[in-house]
Short mmCIF file of N, CA and C in Angstrom, two decimals:
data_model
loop_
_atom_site.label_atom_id
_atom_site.label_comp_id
_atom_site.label_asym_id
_atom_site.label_seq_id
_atom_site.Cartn_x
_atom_site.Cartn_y
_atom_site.Cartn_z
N UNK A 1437 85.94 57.40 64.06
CA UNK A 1437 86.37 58.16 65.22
C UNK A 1437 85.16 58.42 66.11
N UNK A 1438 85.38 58.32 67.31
CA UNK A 1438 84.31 58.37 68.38
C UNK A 1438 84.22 59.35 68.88
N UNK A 1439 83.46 59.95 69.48
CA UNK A 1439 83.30 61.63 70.62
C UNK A 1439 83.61 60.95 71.68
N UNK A 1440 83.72 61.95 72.77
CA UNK A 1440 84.33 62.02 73.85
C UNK A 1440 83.35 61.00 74.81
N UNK A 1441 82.26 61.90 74.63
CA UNK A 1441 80.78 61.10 75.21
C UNK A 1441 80.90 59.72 75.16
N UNK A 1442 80.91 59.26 73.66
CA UNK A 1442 80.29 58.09 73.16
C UNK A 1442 81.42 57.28 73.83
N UNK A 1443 82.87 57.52 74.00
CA UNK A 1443 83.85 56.85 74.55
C UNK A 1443 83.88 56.38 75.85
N UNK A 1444 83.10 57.39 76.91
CA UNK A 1444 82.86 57.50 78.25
C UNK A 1444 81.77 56.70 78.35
N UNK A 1445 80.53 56.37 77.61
CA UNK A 1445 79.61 55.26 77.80
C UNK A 1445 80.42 54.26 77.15
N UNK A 1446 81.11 54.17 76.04
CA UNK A 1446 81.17 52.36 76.10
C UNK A 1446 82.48 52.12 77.03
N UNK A 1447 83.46 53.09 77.89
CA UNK A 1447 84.53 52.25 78.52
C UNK A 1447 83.95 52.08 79.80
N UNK A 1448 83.23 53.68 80.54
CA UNK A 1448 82.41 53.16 81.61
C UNK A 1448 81.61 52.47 82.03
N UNK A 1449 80.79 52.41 80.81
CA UNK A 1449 79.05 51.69 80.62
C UNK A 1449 78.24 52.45 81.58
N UNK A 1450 77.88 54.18 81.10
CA UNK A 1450 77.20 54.33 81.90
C UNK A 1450 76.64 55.41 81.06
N UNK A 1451 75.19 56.14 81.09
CA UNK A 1451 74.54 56.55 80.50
C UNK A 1451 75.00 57.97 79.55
N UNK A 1452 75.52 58.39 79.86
CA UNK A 1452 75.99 59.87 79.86
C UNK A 1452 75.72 60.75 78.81
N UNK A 1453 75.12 61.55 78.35
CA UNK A 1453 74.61 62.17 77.43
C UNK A 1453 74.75 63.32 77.58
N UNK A 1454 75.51 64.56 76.78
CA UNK A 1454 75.18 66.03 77.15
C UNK A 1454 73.50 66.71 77.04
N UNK A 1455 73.86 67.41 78.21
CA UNK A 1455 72.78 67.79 78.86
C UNK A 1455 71.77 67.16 79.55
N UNK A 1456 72.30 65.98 79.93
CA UNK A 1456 71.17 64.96 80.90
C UNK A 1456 71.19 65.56 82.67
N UNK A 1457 70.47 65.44 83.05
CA UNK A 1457 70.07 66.02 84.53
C UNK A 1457 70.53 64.60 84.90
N UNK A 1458 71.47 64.68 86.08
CA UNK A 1458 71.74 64.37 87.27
C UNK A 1458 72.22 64.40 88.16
N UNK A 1459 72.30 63.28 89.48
CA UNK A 1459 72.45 63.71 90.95
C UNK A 1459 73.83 63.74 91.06
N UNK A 1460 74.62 64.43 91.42
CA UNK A 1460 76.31 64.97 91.71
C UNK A 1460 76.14 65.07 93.21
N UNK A 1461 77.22 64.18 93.93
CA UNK A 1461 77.02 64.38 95.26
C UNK A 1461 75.80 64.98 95.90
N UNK A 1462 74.59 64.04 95.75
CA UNK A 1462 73.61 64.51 96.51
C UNK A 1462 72.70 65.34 96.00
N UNK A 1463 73.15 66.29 95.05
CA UNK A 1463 72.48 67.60 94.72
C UNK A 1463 72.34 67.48 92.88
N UNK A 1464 70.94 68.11 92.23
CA UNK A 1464 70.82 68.09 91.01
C UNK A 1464 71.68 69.04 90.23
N UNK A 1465 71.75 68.21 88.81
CA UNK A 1465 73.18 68.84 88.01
C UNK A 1465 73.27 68.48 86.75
N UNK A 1466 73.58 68.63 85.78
CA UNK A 1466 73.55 69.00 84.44
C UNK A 1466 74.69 68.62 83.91
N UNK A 1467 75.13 67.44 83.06
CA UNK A 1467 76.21 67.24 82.15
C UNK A 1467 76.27 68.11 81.21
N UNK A 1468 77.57 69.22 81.22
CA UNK A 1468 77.48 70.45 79.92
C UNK A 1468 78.77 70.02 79.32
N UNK A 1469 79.62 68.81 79.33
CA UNK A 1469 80.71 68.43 78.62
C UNK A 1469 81.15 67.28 78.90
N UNK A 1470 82.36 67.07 78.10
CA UNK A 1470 83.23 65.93 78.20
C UNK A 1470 84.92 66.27 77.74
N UNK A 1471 85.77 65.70 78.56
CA UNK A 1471 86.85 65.76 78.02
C UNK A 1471 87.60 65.17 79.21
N UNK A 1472 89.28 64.57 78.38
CA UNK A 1472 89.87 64.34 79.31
C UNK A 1472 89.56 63.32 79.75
N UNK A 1473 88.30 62.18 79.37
CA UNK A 1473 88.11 60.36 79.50
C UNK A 1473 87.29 61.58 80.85
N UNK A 1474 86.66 62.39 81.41
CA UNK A 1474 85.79 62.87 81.92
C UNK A 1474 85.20 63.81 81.64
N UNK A 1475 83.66 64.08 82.53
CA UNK A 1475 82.66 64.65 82.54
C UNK A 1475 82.80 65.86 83.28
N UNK A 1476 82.19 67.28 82.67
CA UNK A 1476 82.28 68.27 83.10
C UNK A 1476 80.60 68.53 83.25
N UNK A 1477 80.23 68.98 84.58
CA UNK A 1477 78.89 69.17 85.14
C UNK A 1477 78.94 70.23 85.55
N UNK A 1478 77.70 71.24 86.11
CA UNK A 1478 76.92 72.25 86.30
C UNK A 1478 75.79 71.70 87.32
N UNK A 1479 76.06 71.79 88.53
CA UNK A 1479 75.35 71.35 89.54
C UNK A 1479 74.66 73.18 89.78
N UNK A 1480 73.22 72.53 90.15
CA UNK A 1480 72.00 73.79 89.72
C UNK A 1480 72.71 75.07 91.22
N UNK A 1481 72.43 75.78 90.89
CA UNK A 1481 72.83 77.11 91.89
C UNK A 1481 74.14 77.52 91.87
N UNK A 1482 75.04 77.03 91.21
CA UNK A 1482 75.98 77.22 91.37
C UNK A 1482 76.87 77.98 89.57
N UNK A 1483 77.80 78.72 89.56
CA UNK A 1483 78.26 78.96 88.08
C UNK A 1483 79.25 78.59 87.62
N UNK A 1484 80.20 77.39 88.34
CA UNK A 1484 80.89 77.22 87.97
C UNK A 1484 81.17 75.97 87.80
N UNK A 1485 81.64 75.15 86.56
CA UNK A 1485 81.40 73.96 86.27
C UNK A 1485 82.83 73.20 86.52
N UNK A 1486 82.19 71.85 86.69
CA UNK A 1486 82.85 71.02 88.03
C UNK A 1486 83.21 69.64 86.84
N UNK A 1487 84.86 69.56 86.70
CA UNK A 1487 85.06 68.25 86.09
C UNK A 1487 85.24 67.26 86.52
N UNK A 1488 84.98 65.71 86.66
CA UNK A 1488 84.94 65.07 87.41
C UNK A 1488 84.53 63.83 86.84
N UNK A 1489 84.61 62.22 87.29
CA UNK A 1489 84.96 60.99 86.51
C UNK A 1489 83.58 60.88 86.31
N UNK A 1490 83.38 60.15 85.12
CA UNK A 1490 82.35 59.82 85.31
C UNK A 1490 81.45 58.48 85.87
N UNK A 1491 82.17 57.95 86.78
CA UNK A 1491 81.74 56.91 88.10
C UNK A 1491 81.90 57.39 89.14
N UNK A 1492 82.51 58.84 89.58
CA UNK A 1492 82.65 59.08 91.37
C UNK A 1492 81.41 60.50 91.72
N UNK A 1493 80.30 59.50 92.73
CA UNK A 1493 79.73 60.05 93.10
C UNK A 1493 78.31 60.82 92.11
N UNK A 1494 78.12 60.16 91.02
CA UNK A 1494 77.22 60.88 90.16
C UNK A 1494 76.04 59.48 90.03
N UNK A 1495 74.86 60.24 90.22
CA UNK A 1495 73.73 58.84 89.85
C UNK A 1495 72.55 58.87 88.86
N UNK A 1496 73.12 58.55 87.98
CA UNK A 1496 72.32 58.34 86.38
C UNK A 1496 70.64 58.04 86.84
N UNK A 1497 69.67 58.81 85.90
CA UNK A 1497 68.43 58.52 85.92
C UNK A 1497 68.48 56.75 85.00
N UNK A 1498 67.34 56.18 85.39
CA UNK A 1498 67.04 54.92 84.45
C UNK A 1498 67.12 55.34 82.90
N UNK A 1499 67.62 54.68 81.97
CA UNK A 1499 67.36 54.59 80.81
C UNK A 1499 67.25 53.27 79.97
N UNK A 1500 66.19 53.42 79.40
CA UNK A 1500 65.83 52.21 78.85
C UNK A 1500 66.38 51.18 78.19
N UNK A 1501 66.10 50.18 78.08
CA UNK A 1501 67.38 48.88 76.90
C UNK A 1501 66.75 49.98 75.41
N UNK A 1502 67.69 49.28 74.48
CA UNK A 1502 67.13 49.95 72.81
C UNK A 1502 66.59 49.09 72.30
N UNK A 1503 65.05 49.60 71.48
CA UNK A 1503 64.07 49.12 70.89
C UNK A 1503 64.97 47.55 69.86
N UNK A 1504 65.99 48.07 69.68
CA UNK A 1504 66.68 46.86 68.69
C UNK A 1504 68.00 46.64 69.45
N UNK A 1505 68.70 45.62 69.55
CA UNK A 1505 69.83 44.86 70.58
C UNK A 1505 70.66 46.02 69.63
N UNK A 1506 72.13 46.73 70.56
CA UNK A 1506 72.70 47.04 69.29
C UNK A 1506 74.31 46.75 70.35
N UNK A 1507 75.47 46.83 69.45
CA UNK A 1507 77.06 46.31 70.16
C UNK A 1507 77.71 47.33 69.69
N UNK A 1508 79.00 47.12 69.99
CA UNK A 1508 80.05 47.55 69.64
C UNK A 1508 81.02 47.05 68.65
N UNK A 1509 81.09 47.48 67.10
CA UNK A 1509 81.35 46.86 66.24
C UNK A 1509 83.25 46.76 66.15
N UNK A 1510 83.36 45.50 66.06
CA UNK A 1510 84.96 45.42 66.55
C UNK A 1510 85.68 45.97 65.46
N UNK A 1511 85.87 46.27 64.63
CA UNK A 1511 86.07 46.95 63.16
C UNK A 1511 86.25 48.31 63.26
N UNK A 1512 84.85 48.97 63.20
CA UNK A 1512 85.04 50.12 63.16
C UNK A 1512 84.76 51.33 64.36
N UNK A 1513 84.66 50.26 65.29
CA UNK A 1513 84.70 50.85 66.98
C UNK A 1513 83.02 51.73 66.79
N UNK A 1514 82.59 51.49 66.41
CA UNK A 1514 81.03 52.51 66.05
C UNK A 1514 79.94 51.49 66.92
N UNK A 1515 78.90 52.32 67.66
CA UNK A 1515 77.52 51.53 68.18
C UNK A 1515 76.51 51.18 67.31
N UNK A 1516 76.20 50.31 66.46
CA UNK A 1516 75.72 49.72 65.59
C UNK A 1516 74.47 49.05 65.85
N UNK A 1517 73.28 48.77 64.93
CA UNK A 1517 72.11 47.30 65.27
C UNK A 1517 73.00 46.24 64.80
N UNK A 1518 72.48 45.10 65.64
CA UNK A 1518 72.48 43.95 65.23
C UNK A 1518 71.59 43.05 64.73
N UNK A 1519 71.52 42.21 64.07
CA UNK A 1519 70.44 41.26 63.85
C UNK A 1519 69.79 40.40 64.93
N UNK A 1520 69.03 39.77 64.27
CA UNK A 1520 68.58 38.96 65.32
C UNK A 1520 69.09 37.95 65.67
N UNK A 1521 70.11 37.51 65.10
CA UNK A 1521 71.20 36.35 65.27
C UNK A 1521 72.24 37.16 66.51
N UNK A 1522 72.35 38.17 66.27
CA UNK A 1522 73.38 38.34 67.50
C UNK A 1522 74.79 38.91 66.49
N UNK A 1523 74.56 39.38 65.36
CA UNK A 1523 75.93 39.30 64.78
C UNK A 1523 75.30 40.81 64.44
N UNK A 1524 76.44 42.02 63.84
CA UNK A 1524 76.00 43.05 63.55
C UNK A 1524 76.01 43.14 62.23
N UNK A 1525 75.19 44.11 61.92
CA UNK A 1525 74.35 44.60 61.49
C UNK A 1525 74.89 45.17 59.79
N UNK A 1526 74.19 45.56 58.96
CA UNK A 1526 74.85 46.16 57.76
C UNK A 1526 74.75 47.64 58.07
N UNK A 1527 75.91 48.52 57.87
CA UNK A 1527 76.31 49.95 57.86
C UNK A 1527 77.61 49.77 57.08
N UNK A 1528 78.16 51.05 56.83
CA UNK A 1528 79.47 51.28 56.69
C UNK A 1528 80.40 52.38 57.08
N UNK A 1529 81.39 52.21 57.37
CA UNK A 1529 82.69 52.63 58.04
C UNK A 1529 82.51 54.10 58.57
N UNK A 1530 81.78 54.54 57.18
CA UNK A 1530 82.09 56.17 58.03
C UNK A 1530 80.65 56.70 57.68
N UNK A 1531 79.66 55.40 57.90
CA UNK A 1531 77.83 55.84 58.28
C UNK A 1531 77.35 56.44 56.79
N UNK A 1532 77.80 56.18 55.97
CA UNK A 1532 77.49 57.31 54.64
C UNK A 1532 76.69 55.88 53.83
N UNK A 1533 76.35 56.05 52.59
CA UNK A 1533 75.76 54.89 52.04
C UNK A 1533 76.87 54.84 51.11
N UNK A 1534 77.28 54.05 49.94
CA UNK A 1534 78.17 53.43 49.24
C UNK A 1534 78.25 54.34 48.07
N UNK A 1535 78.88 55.13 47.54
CA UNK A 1535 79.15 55.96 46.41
C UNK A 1535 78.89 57.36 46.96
N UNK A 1536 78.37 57.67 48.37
CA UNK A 1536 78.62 59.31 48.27
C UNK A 1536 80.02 59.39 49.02
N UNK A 1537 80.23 60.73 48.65
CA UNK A 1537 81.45 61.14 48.85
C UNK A 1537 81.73 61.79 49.55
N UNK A 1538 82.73 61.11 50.67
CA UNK A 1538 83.10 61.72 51.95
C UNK A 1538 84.13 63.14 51.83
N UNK A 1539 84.73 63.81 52.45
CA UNK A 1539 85.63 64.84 52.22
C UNK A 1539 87.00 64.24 51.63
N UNK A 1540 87.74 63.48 52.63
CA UNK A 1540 88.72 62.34 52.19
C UNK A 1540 88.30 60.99 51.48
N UNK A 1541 87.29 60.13 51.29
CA UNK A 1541 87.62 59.02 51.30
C UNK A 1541 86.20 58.67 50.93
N UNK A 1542 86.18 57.37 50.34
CA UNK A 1542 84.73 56.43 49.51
C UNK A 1542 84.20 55.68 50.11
N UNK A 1543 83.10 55.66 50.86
CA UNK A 1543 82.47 54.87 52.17
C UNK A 1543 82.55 54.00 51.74
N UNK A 1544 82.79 53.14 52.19
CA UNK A 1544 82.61 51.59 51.78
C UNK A 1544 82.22 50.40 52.80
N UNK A 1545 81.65 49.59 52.74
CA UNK A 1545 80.55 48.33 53.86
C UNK A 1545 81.88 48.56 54.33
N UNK A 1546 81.57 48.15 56.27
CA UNK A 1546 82.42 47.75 56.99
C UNK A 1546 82.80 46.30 57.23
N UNK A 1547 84.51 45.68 56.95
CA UNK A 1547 84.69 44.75 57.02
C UNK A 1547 83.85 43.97 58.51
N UNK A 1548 83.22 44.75 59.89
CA UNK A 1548 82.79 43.71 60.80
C UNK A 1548 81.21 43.47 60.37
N UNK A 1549 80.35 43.35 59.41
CA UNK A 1549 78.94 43.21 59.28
C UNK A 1549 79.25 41.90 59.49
N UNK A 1550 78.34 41.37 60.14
CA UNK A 1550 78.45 39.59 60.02
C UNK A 1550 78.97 39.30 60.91
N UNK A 1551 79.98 39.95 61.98
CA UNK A 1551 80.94 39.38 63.12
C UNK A 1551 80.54 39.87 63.93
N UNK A 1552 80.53 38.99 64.96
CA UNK A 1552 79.92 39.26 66.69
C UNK A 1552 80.65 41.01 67.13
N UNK A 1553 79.78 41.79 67.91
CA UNK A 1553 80.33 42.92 68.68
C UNK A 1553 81.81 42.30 69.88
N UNK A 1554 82.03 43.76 70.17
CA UNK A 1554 83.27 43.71 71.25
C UNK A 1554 82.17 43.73 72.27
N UNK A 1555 80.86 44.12 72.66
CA UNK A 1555 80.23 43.82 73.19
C UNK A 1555 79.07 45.04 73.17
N UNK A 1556 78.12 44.06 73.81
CA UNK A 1556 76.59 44.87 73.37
C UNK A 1556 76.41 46.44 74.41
N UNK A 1557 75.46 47.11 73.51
CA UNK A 1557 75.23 48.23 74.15
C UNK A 1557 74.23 48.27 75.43
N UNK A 1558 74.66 48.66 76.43
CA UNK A 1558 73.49 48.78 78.11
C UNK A 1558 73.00 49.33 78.13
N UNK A 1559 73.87 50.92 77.62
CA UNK A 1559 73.21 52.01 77.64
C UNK A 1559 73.04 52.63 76.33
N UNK A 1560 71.45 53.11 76.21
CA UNK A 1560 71.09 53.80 75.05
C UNK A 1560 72.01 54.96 74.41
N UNK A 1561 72.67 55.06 73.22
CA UNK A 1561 73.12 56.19 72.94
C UNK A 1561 72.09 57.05 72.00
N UNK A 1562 71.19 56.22 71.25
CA UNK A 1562 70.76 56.78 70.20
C UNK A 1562 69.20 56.81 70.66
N UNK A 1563 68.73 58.08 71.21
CA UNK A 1563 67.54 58.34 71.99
C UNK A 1563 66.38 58.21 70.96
N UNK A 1564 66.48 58.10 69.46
CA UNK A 1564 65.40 57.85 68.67
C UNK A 1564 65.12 56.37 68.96
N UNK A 1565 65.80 55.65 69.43
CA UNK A 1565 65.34 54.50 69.15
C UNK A 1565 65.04 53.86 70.66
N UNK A 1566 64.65 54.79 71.62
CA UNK A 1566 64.64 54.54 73.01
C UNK A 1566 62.95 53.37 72.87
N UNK A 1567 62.50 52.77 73.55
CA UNK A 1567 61.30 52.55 73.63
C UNK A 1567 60.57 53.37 75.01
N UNK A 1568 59.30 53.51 74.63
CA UNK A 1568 58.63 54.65 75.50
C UNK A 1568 58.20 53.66 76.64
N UNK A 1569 58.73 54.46 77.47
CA UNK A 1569 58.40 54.10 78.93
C UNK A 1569 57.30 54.61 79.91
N UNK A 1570 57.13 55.38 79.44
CA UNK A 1570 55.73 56.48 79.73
C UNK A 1570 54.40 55.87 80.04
N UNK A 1571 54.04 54.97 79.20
CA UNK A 1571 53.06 54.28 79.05
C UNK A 1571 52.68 53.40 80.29
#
């Protein structure tokens, strides 16, 4: 199962992260949610927060490609690494390692390791693995 967020970057393809600063019609502003396949913002001076798509009128800072290629695993709908072949990656289903024990259910490898993504990731979700741009 996916968050709201993570759903809004892979259908939009666009950066979106709670609490990222950006431009909302013109003026600086603050992603403080998601819901509703949209983004709820906090544009600065103001107290009352503004829901709204997340493609109309909002302009994402740069964010970097990820240090490792990673997709969209057709299986278990999760943002995953891939190898260097282009095929993804070893994880499983519900991110746990193999014998611990979930609340419901026994993690087990996901049937897509080995099979091409629904398609690769643009935008970074997983900021540990950003490469530094600073430099």
């Amino acid at each position: 199962m996916t968050s709201t967020m993570e759903w809004i970057r892979r259908h939009y393809g666009v950066p979106a992260r709670h609490g990222m600063r950006i431009t909302y019609d013109g003026k600086p502003a603050t992603i403080v949610g998601a819901g509703n396949a949209g983004l709820r913002l906090r544009v600065d001076g103001e107290r009352r927060i503004v829901p709204t798509h997340p493609c109309w009128r909002i302009v994402y800072p740069p964010v970097p490609e990820p240090a490792r290629p990673r997709g969209w695993c057709a299986h278990c709908g999760t943002d995953r690494a891939m190898t260097k072949d282009g095929v993804m990656g070893k994880h499983h289903q519900h991110g746990r390692s193999w014998g611990t024990y979930s609340s419901t259910t026994w993690s087990k490898p996901c049937p897509g390791v080995g099979k091409p993504p629904t398609h690769r990731v643009i935008n970074q979700t997983h900021p540990g693995e950003q490469k530094d741009i600073s430099a």
